[in-house]
XYZ file of C-alpha atoms in Angstrom:
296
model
C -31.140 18.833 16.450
C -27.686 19.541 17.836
C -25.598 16.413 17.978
C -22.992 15.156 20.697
C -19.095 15.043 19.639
C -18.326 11.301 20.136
C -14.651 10.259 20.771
C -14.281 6.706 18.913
C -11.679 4.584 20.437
C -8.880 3.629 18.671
C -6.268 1.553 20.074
C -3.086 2.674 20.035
C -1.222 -0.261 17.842
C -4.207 0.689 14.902
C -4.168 3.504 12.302
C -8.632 2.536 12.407
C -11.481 0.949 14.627
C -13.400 -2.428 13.599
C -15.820 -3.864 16.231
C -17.966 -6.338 15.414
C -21.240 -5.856 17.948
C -23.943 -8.187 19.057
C -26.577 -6.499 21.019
C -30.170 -6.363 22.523
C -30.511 -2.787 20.629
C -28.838 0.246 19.623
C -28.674 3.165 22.772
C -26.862 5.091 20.852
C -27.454 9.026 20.841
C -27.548 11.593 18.115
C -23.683 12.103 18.014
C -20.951 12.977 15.137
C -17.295 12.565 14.694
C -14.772 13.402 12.254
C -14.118 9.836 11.595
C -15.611 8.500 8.272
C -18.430 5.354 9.536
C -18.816 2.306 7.590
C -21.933 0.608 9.006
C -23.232 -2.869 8.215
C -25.705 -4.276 10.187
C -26.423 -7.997 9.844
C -29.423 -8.188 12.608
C -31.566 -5.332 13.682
C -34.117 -2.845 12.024
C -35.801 0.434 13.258
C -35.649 4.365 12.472
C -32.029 6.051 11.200
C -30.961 9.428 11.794
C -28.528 10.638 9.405
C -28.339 14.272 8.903
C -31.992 15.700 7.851
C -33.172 11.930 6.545
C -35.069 9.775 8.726
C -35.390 6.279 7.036
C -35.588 2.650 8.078
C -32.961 0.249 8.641
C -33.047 -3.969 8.493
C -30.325 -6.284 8.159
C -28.160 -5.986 5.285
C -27.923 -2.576 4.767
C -24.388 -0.755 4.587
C -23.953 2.905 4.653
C -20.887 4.857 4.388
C -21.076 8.375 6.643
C -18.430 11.137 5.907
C -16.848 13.546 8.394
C -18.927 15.076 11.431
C -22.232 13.856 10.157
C -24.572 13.795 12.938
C -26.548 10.066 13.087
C -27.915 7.634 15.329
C -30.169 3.926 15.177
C -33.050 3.437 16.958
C -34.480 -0.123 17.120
C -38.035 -1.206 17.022
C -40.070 -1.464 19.872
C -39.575 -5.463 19.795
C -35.883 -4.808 20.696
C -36.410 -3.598 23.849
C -38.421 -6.256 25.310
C -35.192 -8.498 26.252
C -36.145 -10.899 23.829
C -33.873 -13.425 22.911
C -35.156 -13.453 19.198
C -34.364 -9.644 19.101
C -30.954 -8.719 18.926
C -28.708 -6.544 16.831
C -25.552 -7.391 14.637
C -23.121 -5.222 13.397
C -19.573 -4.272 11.632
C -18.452 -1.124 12.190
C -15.655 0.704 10.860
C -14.220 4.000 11.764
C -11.479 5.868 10.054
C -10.297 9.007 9.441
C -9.269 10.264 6.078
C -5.639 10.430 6.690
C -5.923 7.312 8.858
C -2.690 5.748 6.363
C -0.900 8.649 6.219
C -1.310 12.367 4.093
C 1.288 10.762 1.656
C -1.382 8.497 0.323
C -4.229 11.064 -0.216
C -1.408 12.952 -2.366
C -0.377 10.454 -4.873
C -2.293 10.704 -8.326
C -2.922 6.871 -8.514
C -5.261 7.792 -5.001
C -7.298 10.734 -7.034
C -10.718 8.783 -5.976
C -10.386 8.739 -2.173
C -10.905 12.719 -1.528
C -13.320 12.958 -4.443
C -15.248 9.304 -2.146
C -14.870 11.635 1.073
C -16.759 14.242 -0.336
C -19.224 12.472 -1.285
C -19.746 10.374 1.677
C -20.426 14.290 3.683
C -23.986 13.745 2.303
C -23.935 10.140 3.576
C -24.228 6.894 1.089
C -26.684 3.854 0.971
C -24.369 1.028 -0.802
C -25.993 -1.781 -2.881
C -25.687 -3.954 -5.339
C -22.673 -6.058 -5.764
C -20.919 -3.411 -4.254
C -22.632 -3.945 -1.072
C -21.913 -8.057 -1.461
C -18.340 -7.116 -2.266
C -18.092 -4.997 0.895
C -19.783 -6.853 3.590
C -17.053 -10.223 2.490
C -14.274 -7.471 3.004
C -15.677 -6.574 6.497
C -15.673 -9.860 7.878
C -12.037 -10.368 6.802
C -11.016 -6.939 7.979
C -12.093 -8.227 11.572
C -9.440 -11.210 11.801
C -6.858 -9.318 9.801
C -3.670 -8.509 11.846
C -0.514 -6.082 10.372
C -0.268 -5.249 7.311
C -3.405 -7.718 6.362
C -5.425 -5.239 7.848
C -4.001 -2.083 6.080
C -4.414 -4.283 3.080
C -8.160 -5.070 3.525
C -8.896 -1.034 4.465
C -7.017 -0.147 0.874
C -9.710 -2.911 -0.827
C -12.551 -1.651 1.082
C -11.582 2.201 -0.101
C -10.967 1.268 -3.812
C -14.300 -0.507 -3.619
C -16.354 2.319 -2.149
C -14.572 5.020 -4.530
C -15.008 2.898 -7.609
C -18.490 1.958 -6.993
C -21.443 4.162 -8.477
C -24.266 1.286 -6.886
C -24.916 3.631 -4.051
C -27.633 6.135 -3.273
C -27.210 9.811 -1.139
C -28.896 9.758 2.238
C -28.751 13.493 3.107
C -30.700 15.827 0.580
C -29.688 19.570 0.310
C -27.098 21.187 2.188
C -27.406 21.134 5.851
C -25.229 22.551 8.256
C -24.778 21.343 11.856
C -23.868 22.606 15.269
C -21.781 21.372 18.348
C -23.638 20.806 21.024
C -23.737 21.055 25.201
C -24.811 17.984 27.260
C -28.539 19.575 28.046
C -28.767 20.519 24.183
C -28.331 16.579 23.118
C -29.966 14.838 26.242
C -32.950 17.021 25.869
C -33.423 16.294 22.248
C -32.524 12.957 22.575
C -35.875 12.278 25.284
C -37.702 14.133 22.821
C -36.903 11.463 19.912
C -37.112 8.305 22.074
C -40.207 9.671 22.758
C -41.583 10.286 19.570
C -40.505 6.920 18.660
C -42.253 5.437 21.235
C -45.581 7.064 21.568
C -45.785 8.223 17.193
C -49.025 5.522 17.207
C -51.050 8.383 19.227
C -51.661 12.020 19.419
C -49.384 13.697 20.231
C -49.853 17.158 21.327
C -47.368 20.180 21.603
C -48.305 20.785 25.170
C -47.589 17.154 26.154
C -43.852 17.293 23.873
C -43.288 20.576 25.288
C -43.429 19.105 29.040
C -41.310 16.328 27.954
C -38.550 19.087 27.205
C -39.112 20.686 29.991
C -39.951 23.913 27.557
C -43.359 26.195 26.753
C -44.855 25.212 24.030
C -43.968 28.644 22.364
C -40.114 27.979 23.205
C -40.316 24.132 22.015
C -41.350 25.414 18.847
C -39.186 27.411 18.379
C -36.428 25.534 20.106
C -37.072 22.615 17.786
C -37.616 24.633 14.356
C -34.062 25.774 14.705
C -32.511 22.587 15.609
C -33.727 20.358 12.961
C -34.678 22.987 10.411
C -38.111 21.316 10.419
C -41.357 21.189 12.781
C -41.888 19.055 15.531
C -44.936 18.145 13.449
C -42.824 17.489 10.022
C -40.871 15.110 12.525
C -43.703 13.106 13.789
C -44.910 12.966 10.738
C -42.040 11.493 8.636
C -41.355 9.039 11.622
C -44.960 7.619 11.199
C -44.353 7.749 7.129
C -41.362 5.626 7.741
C -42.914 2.755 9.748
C -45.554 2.701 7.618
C -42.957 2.088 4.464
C -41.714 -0.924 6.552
C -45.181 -1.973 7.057
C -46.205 -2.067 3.487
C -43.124 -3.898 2.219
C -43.623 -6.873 4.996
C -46.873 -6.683 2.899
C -48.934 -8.840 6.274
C -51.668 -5.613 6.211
C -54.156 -4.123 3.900
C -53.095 -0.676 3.717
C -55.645 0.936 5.337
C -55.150 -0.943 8.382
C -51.311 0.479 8.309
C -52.493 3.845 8.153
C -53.976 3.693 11.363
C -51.828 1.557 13.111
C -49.066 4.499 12.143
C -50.556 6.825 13.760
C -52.731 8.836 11.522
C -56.623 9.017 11.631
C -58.048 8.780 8.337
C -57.053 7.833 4.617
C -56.902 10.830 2.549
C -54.778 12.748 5.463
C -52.070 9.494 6.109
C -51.839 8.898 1.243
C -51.568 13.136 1.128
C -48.593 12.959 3.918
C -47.627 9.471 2.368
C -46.844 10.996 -1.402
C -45.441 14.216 0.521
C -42.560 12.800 2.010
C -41.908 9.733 -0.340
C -42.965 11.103 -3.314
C -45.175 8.682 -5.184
C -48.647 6.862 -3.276
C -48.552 3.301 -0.705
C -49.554 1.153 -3.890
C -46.716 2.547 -5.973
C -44.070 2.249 -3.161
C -45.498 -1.770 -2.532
C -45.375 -2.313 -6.454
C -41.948 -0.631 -6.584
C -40.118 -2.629 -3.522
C -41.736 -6.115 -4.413
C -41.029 -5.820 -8.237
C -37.413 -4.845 -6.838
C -37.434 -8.477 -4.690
C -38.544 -10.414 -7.410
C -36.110 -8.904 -10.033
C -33.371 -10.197 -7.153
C -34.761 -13.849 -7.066
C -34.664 -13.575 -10.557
């Protein structure tokens, strides 16, 4: 889908942004910039947008987004209810490459940074003690004044170009398009949407109305925007609550399979192993040998 250009503030005594939010939810739309995006969030979980991946978020995750790629967070339904038990928590932290100066990407002691920005163009899921490492530099980053700040953003980029305990979001090579206001706000009630109504059938005629488009021109509409159908969409969206679902590990699986959306077994593990890759069971096994290898 065509993203929205998003100006990020900057204030005018800082060479970068750090904000520090707490929120009912994220309202955020599908948007890029050519700042690099550090994201931590502390509180919150729900769907992420970050190129051509759509994949879950819950507190403690950290990504690193390079230049102009298109992204967006979209909380669970429980997040919406103005519940005081629901709220999101983030660090973020916006820079651009040059934010210290040209000099600095020049000198040969700094031959990680442009090799971490290219890298960080296909997005980056940080873990490990990496991600422990970062998330202590964050905090400190947000009470740092002068050159204490300057000094943290250094630590945070030596950390992030050193580290290999990260993971690449975006798969392939995708290219993306600037958008007009119609472009992003129709696309953008087509995904909240989706997200809100993926538990029932949907039907092209009804997503098509919701665009405001014949079904024949949604299609088609929506095939060259996201490089995928609107059917691959709804799909993967139902895949990833369903991967949420089995690692909270409260419902047999068959029970998830309908709750998600799809209407019998054999379609919902077929789509399942499509899009992840390996079967429900396997993806459990894998995530809650993962926790237990952590207590460890």
């Amino acid at each position: 889908m065509k993203p929205l250009f998003h100006k990020v503030p900057v204030k005018p005594e800082s060479s970068f942004s750090i904000r520090h939010d707490r929120k009912p939810n994220f309202v955020g739309i599908w948007h890029y910039h050519p700042e690099l995006e550090l994201h931590y969030v502390i509180k919150g979980e729900g769907v992420r947008f970050i190129g051509n991946n759509i994949g879950n978020f819950s507190p403690g995750d950290l990504v690193l987004l390079g230049e102009n790629l298109p992204h967006t967070w979209r909380c669970t339904e429980e997040y919406f209810q103005n519940s005081p038990d629901h709220e999101i928590e983030v660090i973020v932290i916006h820079f651009l490459p040059d934010c210290l100066g040209k000099f600095l990407l020049n000198l040969p002691e700094a031959y990680l940074l442009p090799k971490l920005f290219e890298k960080a163009k296909s997005g980056m899921v940080i873990g490990g003690k990496t991600k422990t490492r970062l998330a202590e530099l964050m905090r400190e980053a947000l009470s740092a004044t002068n050159l204490d700040k300057v000094i943290v953003l250094l630590k945070i980029l030596k950390t992030l170009a050193e580290t290999t305990e990260f993971k690449t979001i975006v798969s392939g090579q995708s290219t993306f398009y600037q958008s007009n206001e119609t472009d992003t706000l129709r696309l953008n009630k087509v995904c909240n949407y989706t997200l809100t109504n993926y538990k029932k059938d949907i039907t092209l005629e009804e997503i098509s109305s919701i665009s405001n488009l014949s079904v024949t021109s949604f299609c088609r509409y929506f095939k060259l925007m996201t490089k995928k159908t609107y059917y691959d969409f709804l799909i993967e969206i139902r895949i990833s609550h369903a991967c949420r679902a089995l690692v909270e590990d409260k419902l047999p699986t068959e029970v998830i399979c309908f709750d998600c959306g799809f209407n019998n077994v054999s379609n919902f593990y077929r789509h399942f192993k499509k899009v992840t890759g390996i079967t429900p069971l396997e993806y459990k096994r894998k995530y809650l040998n993962k926790v237990k290898q952590n207590v460890a």
